[in-house]
Each structure stands twice: as C-alpha cells, then as structure tokens.
Coordinates of C-alpha atoms in Angstrom, one line a residue:
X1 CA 131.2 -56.3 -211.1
X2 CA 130.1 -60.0 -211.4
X3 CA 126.1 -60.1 -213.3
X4 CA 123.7 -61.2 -211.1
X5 CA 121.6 -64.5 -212.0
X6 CA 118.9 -65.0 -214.5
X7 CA 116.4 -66.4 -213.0
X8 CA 116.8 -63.7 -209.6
X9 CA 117.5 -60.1 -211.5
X10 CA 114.0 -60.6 -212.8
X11 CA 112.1 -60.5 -209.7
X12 CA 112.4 -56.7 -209.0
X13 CA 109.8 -55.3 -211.2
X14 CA 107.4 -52.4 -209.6
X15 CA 105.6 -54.6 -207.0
X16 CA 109.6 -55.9 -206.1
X17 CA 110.8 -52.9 -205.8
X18 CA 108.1 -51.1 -203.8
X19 CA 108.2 -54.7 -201.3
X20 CA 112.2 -54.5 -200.3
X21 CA 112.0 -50.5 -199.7
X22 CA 109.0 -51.5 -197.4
X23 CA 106.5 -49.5 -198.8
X24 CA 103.6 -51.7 -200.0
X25 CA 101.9 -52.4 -203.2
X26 CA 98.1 -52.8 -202.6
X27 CA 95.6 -50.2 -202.2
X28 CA 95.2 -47.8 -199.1
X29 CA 91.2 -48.7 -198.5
X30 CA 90.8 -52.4 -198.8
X31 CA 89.6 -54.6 -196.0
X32 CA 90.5 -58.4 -196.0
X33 CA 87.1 -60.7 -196.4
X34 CA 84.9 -57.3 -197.8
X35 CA 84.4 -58.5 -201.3
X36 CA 81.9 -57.1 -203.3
X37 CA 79.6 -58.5 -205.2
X38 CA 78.3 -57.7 -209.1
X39 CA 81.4 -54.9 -209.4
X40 CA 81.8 -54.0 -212.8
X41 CA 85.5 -54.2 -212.1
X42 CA 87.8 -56.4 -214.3
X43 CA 91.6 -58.1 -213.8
X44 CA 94.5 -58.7 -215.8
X45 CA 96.9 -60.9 -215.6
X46 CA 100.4 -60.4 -216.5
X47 CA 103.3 -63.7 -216.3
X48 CA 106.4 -61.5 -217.0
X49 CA 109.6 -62.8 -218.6
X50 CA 108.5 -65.4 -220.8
X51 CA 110.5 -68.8 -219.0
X52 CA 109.5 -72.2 -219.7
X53 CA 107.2 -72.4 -216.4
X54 CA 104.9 -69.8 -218.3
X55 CA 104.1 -72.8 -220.5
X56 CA 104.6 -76.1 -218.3
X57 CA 103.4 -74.4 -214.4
X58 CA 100.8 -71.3 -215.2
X59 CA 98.8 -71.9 -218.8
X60 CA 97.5 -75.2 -217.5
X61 CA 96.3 -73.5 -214.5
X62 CA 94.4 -70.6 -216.4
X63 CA 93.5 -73.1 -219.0
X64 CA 91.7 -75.4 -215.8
X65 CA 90.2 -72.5 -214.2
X66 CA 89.1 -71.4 -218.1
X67 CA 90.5 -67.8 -217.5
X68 CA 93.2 -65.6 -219.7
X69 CA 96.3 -63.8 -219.0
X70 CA 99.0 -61.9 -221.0
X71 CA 102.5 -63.5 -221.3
X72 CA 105.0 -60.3 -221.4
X73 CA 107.8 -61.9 -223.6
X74 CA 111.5 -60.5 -223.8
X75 CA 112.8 -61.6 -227.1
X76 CA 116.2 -62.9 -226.1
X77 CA 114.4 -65.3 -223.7
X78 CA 112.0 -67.1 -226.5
X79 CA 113.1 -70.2 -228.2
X80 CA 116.2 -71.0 -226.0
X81 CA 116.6 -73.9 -223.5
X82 CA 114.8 -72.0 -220.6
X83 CA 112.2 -70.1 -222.3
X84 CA 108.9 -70.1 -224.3
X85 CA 109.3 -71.2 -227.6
X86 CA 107.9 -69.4 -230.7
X87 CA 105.5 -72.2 -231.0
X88 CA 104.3 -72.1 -226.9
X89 CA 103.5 -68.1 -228.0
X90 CA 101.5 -69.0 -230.3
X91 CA 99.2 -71.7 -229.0
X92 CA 98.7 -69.1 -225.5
X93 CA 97.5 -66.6 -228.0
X94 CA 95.2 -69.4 -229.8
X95 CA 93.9 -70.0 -226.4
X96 CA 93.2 -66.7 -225.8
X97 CA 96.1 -65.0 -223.9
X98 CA 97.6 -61.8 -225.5
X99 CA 101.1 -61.5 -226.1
X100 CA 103.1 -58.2 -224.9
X101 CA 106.7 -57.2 -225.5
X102 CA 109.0 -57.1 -222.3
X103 CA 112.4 -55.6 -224.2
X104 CA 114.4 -57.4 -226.5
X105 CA 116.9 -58.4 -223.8
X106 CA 115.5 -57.1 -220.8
X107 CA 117.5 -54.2 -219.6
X108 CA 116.6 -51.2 -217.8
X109 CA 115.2 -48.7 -220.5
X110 CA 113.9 -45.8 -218.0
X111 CA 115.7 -43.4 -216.7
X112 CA 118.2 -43.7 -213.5
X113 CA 118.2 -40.7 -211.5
X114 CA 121.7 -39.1 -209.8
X115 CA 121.1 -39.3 -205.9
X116 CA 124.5 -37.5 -205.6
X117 CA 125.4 -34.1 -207.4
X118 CA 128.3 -35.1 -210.1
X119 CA 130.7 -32.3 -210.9
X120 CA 133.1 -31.8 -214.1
X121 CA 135.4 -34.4 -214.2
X122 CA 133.7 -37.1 -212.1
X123 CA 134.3 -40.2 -213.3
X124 CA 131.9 -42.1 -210.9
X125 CA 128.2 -41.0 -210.5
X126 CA 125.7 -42.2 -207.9
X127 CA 122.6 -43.7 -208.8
X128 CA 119.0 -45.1 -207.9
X129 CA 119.5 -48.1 -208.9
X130 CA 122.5 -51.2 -210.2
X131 CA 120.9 -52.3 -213.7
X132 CA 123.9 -50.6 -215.7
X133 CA 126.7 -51.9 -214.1
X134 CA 127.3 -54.8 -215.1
X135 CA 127.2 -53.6 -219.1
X136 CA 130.4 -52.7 -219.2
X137 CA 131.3 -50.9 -222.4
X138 CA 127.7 -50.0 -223.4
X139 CA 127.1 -46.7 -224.5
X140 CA 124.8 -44.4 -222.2
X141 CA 123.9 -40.8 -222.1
X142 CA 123.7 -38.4 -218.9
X143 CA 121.3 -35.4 -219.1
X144 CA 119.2 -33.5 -217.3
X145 CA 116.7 -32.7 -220.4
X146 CA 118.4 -29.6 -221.4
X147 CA 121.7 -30.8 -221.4
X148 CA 123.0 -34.1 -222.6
X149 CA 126.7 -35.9 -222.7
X150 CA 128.1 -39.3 -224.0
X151 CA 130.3 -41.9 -222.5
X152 CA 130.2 -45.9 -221.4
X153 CA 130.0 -47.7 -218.5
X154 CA 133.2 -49.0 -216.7
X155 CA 131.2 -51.1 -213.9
X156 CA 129.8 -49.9 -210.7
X157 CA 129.0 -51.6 -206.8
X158 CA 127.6 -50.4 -203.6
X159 CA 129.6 -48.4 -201.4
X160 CA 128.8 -46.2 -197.4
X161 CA 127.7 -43.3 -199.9
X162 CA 125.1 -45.7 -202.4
X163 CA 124.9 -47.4 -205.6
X164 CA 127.7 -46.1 -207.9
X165 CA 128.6 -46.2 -211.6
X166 CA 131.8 -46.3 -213.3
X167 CA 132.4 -44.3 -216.4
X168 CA 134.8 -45.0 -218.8
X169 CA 135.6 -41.4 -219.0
X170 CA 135.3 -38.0 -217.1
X171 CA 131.8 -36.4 -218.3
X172 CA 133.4 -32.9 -218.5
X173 CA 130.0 -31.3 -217.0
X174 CA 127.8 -31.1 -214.0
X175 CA 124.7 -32.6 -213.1
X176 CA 122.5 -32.2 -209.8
X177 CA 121.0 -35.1 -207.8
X178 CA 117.7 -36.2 -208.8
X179 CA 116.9 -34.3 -211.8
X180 CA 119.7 -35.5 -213.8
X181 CA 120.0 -39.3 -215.0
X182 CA 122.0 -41.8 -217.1
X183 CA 120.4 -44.0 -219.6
X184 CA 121.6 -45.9 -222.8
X185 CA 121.6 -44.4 -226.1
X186 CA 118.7 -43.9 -227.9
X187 CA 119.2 -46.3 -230.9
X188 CA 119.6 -48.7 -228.2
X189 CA 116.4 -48.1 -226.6
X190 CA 114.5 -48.0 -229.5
X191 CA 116.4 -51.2 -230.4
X192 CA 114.6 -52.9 -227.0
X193 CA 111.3 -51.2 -227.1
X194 CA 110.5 -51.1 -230.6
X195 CA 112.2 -53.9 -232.7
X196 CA 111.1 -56.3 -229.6
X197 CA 107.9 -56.0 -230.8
X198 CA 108.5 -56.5 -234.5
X199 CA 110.7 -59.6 -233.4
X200 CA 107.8 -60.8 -231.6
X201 CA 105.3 -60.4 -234.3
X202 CA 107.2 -62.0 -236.6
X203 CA 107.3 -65.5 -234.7
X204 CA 103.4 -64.8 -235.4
X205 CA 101.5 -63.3 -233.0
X206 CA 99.8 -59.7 -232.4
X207 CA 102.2 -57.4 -230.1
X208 CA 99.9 -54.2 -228.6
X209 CA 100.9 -53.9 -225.0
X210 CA 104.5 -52.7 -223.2
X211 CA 105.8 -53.7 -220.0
X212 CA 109.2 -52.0 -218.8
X213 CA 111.8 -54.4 -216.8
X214 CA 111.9 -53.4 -213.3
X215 CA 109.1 -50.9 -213.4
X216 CA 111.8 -48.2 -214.7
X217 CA 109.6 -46.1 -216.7
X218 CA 110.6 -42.4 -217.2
X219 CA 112.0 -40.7 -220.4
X220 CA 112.4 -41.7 -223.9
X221 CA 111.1 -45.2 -223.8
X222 CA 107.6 -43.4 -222.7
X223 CA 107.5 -41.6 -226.0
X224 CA 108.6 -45.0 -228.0
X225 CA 105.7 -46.6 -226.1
X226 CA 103.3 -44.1 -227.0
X227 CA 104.2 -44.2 -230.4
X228 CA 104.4 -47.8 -231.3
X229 CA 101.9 -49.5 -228.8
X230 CA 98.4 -49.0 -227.5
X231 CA 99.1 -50.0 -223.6
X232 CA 102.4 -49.4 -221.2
X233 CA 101.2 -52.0 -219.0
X234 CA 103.6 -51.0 -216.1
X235 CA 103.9 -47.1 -216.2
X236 CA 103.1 -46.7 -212.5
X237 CA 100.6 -47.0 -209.6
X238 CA 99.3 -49.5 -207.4
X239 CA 97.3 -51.8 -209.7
X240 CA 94.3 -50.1 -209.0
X241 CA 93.5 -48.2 -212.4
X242 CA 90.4 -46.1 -211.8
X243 CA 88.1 -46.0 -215.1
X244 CA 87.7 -42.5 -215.1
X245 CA 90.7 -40.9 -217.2
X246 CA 92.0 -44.1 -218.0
X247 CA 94.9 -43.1 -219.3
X248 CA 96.3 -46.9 -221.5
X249 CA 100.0 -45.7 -221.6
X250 CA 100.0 -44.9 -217.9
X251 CA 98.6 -48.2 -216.0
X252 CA 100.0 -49.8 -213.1
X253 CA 100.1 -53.6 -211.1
X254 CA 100.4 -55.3 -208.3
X255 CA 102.3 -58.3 -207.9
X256 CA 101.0 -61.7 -206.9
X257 CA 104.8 -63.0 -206.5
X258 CA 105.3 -65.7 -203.4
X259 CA 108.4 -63.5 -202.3
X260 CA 106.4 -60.0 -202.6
X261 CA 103.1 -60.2 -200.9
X262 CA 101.1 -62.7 -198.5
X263 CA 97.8 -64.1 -199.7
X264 CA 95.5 -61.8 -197.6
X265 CA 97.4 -58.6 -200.0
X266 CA 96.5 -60.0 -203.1
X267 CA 92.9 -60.7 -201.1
X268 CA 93.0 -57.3 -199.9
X269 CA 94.3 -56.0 -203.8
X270 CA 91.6 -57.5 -205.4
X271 CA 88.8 -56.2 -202.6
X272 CA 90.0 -52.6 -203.5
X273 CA 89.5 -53.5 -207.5
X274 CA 86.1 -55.1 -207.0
X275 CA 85.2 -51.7 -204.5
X276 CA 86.4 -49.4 -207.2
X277 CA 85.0 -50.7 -210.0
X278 CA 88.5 -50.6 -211.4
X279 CA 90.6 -52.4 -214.0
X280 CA 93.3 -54.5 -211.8
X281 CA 96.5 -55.2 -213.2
X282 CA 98.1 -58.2 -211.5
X283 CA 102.0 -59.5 -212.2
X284 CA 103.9 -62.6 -212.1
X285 CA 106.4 -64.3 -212.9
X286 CA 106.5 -68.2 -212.8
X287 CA 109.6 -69.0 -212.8
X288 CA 110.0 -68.0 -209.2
X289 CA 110.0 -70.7 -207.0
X290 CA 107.8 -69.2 -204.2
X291 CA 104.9 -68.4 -207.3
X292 CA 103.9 -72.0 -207.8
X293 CA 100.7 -73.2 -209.5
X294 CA 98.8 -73.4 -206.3
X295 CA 99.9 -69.5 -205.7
X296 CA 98.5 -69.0 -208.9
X297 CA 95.2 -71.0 -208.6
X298 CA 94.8 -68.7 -205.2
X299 CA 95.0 -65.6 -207.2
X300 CA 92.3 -66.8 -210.0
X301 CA 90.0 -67.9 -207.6
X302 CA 90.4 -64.7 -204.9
X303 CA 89.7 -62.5 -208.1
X304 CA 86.5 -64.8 -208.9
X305 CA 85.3 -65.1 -205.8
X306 CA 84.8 -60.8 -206.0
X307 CA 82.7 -61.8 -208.9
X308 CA 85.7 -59.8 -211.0
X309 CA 86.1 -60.7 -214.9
X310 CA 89.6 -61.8 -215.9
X311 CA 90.2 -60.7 -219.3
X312 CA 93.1 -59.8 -221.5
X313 CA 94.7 -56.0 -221.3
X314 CA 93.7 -56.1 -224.8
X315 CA 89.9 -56.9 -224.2
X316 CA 89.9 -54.3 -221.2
X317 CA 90.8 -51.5 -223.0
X318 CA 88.1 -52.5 -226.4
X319 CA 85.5 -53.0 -223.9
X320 CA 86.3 -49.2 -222.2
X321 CA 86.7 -47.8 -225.8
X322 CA 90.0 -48.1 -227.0
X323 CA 91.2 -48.6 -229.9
X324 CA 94.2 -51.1 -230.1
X325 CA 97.1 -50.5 -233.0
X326 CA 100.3 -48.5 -232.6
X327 CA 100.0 -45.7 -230.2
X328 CA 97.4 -43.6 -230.0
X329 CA 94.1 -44.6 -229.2
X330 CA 91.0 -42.9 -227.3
X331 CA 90.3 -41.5 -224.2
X332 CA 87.5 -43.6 -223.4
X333 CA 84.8 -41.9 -224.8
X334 CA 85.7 -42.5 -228.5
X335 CA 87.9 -38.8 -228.9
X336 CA 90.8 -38.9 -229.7
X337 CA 93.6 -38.3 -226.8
X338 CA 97.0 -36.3 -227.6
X339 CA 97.9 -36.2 -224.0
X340 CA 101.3 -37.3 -223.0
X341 CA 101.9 -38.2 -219.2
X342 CA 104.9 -37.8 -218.3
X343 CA 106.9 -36.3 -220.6
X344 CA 107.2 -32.7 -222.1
X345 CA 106.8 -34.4 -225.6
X346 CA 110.3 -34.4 -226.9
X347 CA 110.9 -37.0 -225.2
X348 CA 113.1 -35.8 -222.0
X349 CA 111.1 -35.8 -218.6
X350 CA 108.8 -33.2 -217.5
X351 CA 108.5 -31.5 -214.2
X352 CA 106.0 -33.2 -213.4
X353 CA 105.5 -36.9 -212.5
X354 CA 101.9 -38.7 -212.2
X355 CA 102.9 -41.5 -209.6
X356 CA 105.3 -41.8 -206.9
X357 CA 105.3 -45.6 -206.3
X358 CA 108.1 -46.6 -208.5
X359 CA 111.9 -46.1 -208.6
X360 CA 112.2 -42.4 -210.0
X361 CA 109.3 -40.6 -209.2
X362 CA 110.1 -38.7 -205.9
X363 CA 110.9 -39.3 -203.0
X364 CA 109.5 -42.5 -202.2
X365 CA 110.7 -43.9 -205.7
X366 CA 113.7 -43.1 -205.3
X367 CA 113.7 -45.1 -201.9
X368 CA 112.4 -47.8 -203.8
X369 CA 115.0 -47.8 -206.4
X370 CA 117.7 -48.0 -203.8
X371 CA 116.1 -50.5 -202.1
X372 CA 115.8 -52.6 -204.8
X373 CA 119.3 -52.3 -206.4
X374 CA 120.7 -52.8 -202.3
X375 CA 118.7 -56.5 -202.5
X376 CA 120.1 -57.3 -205.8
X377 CA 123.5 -56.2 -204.7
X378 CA 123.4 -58.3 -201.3
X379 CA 122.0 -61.0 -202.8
X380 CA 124.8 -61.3 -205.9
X381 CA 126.6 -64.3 -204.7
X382 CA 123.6 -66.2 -203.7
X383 CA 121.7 -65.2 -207.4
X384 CA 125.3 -66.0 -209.2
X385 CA 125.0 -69.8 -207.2
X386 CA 121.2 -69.7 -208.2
X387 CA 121.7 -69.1 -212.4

C-alpha cells in the first residue's frame, strides 16, 4: 500500500473526520448573526502539525490582530525543511502562544475498532479506519481489554467489505466487531505520547497540553495523557466545552479548516460558545491551502466580534482553577479530581464512552472513521502527486 502525502494525511483530525462522514461539527443550537454580547465565554486556538506556514502565514496574523494560539508540534516535523524550527517555537511561546505536543511522528495512537468479527486464524482484520497500513512491519497489539495478542502489520487497502489490515501472521484467536481493536505496542505509544513531549521541552519551551492525530483517542494513550500532561486537547466533542464539569483531559474542537466548514459554521460555532458561556476549542492547520491567512483573520475577528477572549489552553484552564504540571490537576473548584473518562484505569477501554462524535465511539464514530479512512483511500494518488 503506497503512503499517502504529507501535507494531505494531516487534514483528517476530529473536525475532518466528522465533515466527510457528513455529520457536522458545530453545535446543535446556534443561529447565524445571534451573537452575544459580554459572554464570559473564552476561545482557543489550536494550528496543528507544526509546518512552516504556522510561522510565515498564521503567527503574523495573530501577532496583527494581537491575539494567542497554541502551535500543536509533532517532533519529527520541527527543524526540517518544511517545518517550524526549534528557534520559530520558541519565539511563538515568547510571544505568548503555548506549545503542545502532537506525537513524536504523528501516527494514530488511539484505538482502531474491528467493524468485522475476526476468527482464529484470520490473517486480515477489518477496521475503522487506514492509519496502520501503510507501517508495514510495525508491531501492533489486538485485544479486546481482557484479552490481548501480538503480531505486525503486512499492509492493508479498501475492499466491497471495508477498510482491511494485513497481518503478518494468523492471530490464533477471535475477536468481535466493535469491541475489539488493534493498536501499536505500548513502548511505542509511550514512545509518541510521552517522549514527544520531553523532545519538545528540550528545544526549550513548556509542553502541558496533548492533541491526538486524527482525533483517535481511546485506550492507552488516554492514561499516558492523564499521567504526563494537564490538557488532552482533542479527547472528543463538538468544541463546545461547557464549564460545568470541565473535565481538562476530555475537551473537544471544532475545525476552522477551508476544506471542513463554510464561514457561517465557524460563525454559527462561535455563537454557540459566546451563548454557552463556554470554553471553545478551534483547530487548524495552515499548511492547507484552502486555510489561508484571510480564513484565519475571519476566524479571529468572528470570535471578537462575540466579544469572546482568545487565550491560550494553558491560561483557560488557570483562570477556571487548574493547575497545569503533569497530569492531574483540579476539578475546577480547587479539589483534587481522580476521575478517569474513558477508561477503566488500567488502561484498556471501559464500557462506557463520553462522546460519540469521533471515530470510535459508537455508532456515529465509527461512521466517521470509515468515512475518513474511505477519503484518504480515494484520494491516495492525488495526495501521493500533492507530497
């Protein structure tokens, strides 16, 4: 299985993958044009990937319009031809924008669910989404949280039945659809999660915040991010993030992407914030070339025009309470919160899931993870063309 581009496997994060399965990212009771006044609701900014346009296209815009954002940096992307360099980090964080880790070299780190039962034997399982294929040889594990098996990936496509993997060997057990999934090993998960944000802050800057690539969320790298940072940026929802129970490891976005939504839905995104009284996540990424500084100017100034304070996630979560450092934290009122979302706290799934508007979490996740790996799958040859 050929890889797909750079610059075009990066655009399916939450908002992405909610937009090709067609089922919207913004909240359910905004009205275009009803902004409100005096809200006490605030935004962040996220610029996802960490290319060069973070630096030359979208700083000089938030530096002009004299608001922050966060720059979500994937390690392998800094200091190469491309990307940020260790020095561009630096000065966005002198300037006032945090700095959160996006993986070490962004691959899928949540959880892909089986959308077909796989029997003893199988040496092919069906999936909810492409973003192991094309690792051929990399380690993964199957489970379903009680049981767990090892083996490597082969490669993998599209096919009348869905998204496949290959394994490089049979897995000598059954699994059931949907509550069974694949994932890579957990040294190298930890390896993205965790050590991306120690290579981060050793180019010198302060690391607090997570955000998953492509919004895949569920399993181990939950625990890691509860553990090592104070905010999972991208954990799930619509962007919305109600104040009451904020819960910093569970927070979700909406994208502001040229591709992804018109300019009345981030209008319509922001009016729903501002209503709420909420803390609004917003995500970009500026190396795509439909979100171009005047996209980005549009976004500033509909969030300022709702009379809405841009901020870091950082700042957000102080001013609500919250304690930043390695995991942990407060629940808002200055007690400490044990509370794990997601997760029965050894670090396999729970039951229960808190959000069904990204790939994995139910029925309309799973739609969403199909949806997306189908447009990265159609859209391989033109990506390849594109890198």
């Amino acid at each position: 299985m050929t890889g797909f581009g750079r610059r075009d496997v990066c655009r399916v994060g939450a908002a992405g993958a909610l937009a090709v399965a067609g089922l919207g990212t913004t909240g359910t009771g905004a009205v275009v044009g009803s902004a409100e006044q005096n809200t006490n609701g605030r935004v962040v900014f996220v610029y996802d990937d960490s290319w060069r346009e973070d630096w030359t296209d979208t700083f000089p815009v938030h530096q002009d319009e004299g608001v922050p954002a966060c720059s979500a940096a994937v390690v392998d992307h800094v200091d190469t031809s491309w990307g940020l360099l260790p020095e561009h980090l630096r000065e966005m964080e002198d300037a006032g924008w945090e700095i959160m880790a996006h993986t070490t070299s962004h691959v899928a780190v949540g959880n892909l669910y089986l959308t077909a039962p796989a029997a003893a034997g199988d040496e092919r399982l069906y999936l909810d989404g492409s973003f192991l294929a094309e690792y051929e040889g990399e380690e993964i594990v199957i489970s379903d949280g009680d049981r767990t098996v090892e083996n490597a990936v082969a490669g993998g496509d599209r096919d009348d039945t869905g998204i496949y993997l290959d394994l490089a060997e049979p897995i000598g057990e059954s699994f059931d659809a949907e509550t069974a999934y694949v994932r890579f090993t957990e040294d190298r998960i930890r390896d993205e999660v965790v050590s991306s944000k120690e290579a981060l802050e050793e180019l010198g800057v302060e690391v607090d915040g997570f955000v998953s690539p492509y919004g895949r969320s569920d399993g181990l790298v939950e625990d890691l991010v509860r553990d090592h940072y104070a905010a999972f940026a991208n954990r799930g929802g619509n962007g919305v993030n109600a104040l009451e129970g904020l819960d910093p490891h569970a927070l979700g976005r909406s994208s502001i992407d040229g591709h992804a939504v018109t300019e009345a839905e981030i209008e319509a995104f922001f009016d729903d914030v501002a209503a709420n009284d909420a803390l609004g996540i917003a995500v970009g990424h500026s190396q795509f070339d439909e979100t171009t500084p005047e996209r980005i100017r549009f976004a500033i100034r509909a969030a300022k025009e709702r009379d809405l304070e841009i901020v870091t996630l950082r700042t957000a979560l102080a001013d609500l309470g919250f304690r930043a450092g390695n995991g942990g934290g407060t629940d808002g009122t200055g007690e400490e919160s044990n509370e794990s979302n997601g997760t029965d706290g050894t670090g396999e799934e729970s039951d229960e899931s808190d959000d069904d508007s990204l790939p994995g979490f139910g029925i309309a996740g799973t739609l969403a993870g199909l949806g997306t790996a189908g447009y990265l799958l159609s859209n391989r040859r033109r990506d390849d063309e594109r890198s």
